mmCIF file of N, CA and C in Angstrom:
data_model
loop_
_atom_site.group_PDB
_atom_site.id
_atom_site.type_symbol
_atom_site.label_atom_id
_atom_site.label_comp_id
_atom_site.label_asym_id
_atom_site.label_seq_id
_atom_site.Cartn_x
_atom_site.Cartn_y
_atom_site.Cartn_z
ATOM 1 N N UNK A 257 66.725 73.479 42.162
ATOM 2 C CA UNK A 257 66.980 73.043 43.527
ATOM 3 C C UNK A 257 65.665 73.085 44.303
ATOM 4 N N UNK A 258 65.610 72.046 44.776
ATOM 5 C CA UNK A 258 64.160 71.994 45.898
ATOM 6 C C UNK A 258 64.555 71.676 47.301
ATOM 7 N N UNK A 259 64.142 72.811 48.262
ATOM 8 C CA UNK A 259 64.387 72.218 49.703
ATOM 9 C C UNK A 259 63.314 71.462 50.613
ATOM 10 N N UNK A 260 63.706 70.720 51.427
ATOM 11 C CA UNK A 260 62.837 70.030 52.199
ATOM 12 C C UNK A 260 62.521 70.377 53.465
ATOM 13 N N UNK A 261 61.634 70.519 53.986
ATOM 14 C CA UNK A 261 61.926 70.176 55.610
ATOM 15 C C UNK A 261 61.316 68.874 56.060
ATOM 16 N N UNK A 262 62.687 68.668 57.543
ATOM 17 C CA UNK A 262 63.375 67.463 57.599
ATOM 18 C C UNK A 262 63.203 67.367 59.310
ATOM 19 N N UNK A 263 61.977 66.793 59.469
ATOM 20 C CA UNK A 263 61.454 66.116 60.916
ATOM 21 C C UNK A 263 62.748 64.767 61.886
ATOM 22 N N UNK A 264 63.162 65.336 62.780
ATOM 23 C CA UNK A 264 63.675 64.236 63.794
ATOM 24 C C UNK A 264 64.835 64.306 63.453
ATOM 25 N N UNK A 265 65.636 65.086 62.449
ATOM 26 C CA UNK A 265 67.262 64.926 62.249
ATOM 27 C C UNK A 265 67.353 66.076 63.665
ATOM 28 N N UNK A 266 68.682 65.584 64.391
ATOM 29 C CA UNK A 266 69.172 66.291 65.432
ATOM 30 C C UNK A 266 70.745 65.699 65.479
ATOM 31 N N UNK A 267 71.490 65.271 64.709
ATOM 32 C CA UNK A 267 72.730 64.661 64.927
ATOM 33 C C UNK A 267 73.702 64.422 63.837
ATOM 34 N N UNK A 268 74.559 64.504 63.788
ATOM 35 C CA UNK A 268 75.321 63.750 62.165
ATOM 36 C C UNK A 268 74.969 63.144 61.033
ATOM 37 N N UNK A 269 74.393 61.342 62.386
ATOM 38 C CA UNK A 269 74.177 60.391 61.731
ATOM 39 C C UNK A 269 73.177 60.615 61.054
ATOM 40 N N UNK A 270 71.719 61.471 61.727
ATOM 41 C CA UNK A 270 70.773 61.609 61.008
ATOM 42 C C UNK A 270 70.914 62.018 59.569
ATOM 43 N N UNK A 271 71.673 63.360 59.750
ATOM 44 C CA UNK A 271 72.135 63.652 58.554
ATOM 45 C C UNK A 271 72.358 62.699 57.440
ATOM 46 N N UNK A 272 73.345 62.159 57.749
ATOM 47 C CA UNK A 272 74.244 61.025 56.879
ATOM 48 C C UNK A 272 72.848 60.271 56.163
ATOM 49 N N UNK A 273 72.192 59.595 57.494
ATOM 50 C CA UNK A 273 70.984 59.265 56.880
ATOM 51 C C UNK A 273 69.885 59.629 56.029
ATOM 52 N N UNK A 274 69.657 60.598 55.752
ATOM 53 C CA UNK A 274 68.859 61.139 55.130
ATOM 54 C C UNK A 274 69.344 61.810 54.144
ATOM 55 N N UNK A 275 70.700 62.291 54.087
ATOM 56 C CA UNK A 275 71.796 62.473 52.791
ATOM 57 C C UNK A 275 71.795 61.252 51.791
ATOM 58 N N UNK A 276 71.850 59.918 52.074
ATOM 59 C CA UNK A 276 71.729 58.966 51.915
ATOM 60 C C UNK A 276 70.644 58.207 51.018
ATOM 61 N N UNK A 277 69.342 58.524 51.659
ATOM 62 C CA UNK A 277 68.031 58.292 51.247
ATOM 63 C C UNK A 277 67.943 59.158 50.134
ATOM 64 N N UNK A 278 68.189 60.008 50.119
ATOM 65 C CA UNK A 278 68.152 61.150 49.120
ATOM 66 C C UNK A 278 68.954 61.368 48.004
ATOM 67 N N UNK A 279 69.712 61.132 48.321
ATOM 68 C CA UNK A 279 70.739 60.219 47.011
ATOM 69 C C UNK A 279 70.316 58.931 46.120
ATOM 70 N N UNK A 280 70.070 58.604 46.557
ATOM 71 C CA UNK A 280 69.582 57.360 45.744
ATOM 72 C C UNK A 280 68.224 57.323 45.313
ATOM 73 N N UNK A 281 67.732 58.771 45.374
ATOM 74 C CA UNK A 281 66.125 58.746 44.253
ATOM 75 C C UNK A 281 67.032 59.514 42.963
ATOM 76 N N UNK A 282 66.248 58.504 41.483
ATOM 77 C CA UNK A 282 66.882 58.842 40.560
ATOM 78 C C UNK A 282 66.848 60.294 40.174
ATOM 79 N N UNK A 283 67.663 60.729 39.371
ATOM 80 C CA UNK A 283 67.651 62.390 39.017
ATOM 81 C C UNK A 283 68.857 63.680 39.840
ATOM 82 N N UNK A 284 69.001 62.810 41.119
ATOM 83 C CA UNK A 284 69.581 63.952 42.215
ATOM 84 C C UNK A 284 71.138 64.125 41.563
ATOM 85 N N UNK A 285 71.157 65.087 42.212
ATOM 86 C CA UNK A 285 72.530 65.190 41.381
ATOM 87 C C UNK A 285 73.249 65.956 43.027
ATOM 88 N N UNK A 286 72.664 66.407 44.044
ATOM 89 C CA UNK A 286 73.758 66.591 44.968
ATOM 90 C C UNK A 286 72.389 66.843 46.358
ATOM 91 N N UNK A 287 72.952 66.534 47.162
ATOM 92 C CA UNK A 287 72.477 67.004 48.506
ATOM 93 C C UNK A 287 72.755 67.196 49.679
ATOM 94 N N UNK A 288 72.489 68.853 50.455
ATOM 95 C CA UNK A 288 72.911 69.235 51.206
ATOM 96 C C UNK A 288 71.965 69.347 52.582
ATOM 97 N N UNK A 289 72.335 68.818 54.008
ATOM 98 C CA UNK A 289 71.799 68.640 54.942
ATOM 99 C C UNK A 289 71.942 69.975 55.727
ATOM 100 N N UNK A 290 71.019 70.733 56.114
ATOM 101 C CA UNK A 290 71.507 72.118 57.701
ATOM 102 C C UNK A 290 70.541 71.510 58.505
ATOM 103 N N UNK A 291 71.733 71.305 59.642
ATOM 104 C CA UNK A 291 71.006 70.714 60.420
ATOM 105 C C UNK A 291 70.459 71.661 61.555
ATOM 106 N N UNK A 292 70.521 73.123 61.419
ATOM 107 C CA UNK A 292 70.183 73.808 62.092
ATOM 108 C C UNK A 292 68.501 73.897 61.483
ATOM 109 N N UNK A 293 68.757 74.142 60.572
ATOM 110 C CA UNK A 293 67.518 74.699 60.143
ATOM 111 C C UNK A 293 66.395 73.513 59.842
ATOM 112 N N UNK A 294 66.873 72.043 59.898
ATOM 113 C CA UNK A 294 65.961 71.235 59.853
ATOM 114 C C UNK A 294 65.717 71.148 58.161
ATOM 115 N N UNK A 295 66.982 71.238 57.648
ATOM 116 C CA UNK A 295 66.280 71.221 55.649
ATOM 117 C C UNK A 295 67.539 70.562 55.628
ATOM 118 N N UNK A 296 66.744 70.160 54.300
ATOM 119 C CA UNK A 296 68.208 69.671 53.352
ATOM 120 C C UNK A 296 67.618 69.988 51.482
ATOM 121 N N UNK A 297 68.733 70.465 51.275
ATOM 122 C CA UNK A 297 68.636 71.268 49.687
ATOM 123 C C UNK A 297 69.049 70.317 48.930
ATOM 124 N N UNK A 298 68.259 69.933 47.933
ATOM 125 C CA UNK A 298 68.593 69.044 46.394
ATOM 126 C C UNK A 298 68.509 69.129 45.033
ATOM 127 N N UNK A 299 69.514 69.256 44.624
ATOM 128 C CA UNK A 299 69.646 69.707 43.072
ATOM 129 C C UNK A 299 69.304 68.618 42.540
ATOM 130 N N UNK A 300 69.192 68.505 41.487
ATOM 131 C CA UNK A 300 69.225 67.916 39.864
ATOM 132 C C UNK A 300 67.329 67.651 39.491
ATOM 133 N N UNK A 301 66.984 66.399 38.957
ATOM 134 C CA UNK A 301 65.889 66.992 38.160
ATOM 135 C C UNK A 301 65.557 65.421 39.035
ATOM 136 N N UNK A 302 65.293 65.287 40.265
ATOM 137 C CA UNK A 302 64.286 64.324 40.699
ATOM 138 C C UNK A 302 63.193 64.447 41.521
ATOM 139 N N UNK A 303 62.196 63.504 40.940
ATOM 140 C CA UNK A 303 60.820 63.952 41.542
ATOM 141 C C UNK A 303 60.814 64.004 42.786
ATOM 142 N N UNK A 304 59.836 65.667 43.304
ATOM 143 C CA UNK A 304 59.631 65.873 44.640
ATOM 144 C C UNK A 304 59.134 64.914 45.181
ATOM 145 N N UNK A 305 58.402 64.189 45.049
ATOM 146 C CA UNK A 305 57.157 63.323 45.419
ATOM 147 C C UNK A 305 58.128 62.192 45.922
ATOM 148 N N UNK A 306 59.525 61.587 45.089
ATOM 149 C CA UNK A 306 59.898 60.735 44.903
ATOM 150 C C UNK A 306 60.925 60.642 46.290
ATOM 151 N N UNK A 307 61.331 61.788 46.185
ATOM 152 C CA UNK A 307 62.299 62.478 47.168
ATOM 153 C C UNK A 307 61.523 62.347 48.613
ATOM 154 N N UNK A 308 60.654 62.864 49.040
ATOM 155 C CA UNK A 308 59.766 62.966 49.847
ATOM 156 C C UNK A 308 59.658 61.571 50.591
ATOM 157 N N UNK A 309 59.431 60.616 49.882
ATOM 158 C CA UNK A 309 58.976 59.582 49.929
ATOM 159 C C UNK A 309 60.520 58.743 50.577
ATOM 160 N N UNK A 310 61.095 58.651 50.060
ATOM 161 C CA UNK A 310 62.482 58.060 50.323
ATOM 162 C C UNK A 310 63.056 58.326 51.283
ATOM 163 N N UNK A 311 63.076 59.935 51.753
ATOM 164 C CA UNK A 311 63.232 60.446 53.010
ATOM 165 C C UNK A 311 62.547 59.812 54.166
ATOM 166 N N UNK A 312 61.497 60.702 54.160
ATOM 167 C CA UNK A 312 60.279 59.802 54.978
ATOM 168 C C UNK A 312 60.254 58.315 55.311
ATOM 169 N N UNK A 313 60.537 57.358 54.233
ATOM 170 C CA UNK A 313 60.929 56.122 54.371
ATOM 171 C C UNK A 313 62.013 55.774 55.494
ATOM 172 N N UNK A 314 62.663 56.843 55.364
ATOM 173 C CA UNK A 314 64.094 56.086 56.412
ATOM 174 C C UNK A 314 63.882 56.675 57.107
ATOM 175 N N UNK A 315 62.502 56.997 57.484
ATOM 176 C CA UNK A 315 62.260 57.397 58.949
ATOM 177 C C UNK A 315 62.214 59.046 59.523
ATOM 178 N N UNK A 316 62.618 59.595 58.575
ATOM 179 C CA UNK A 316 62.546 61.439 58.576
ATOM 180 C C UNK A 316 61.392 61.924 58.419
ATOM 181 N N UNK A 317 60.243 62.519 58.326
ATOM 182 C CA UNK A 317 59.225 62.542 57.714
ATOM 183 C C UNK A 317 59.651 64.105 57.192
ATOM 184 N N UNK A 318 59.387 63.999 55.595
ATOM 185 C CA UNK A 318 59.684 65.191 54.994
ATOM 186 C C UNK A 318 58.552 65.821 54.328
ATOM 187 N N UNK A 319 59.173 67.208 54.166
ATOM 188 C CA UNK A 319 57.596 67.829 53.487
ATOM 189 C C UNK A 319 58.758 69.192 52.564
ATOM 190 N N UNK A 320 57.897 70.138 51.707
ATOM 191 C CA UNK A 320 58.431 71.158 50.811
ATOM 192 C C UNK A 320 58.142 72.346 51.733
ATOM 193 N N UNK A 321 58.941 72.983 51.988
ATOM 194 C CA UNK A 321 59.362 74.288 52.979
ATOM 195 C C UNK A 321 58.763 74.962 52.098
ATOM 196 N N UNK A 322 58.019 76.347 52.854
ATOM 197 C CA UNK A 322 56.920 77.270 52.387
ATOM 198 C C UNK A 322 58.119 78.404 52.296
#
C-alpha cells in the first residue's frame, strides 16, 4: 500500500475525482480517499510514478507522504 498526499481535494466530488484517476492506473487494486487528512491510500502493485501522474493530471497535484 502506498499513500499519497492529495493537494486541492476539499469536497466529495474531489474525492470521487481523484478515486477515479487512480483507479484507472494499471496494477491498483483499491483506493481509499481521507479527506481530512488530504491522502488517499492505494493498494495493489501500480507504479508510484504512474499513480502520481494520473492524479496530478486531473488536476490534484500529488506527491508520497513522508
Amino acid at each position: 500500500m502506498v499513500k499519497l498526499k492529495v493537494e486541492k481535494m476539499s469536497c466529495g466530488h474531489c474525492a470521487n475525482a481523484v478515486t477515479a484517476a487512480a483507479t484507472k492506473v494499471s496494477g491498483v487494486e483499491s483506493a481509499k480517499v481521507d479527506l481530512e487528512s488530504g491522502e488517499i491510500a492505494v493498494s495493489g502493485t501500480a507504479d508510484v510514478n504512474a499513480l502520481i501522474a494520473a492524479i496530478t493530471d486531473a488536476g490534484y497535484p500529488a506527491s508520497i507522504t513522508s
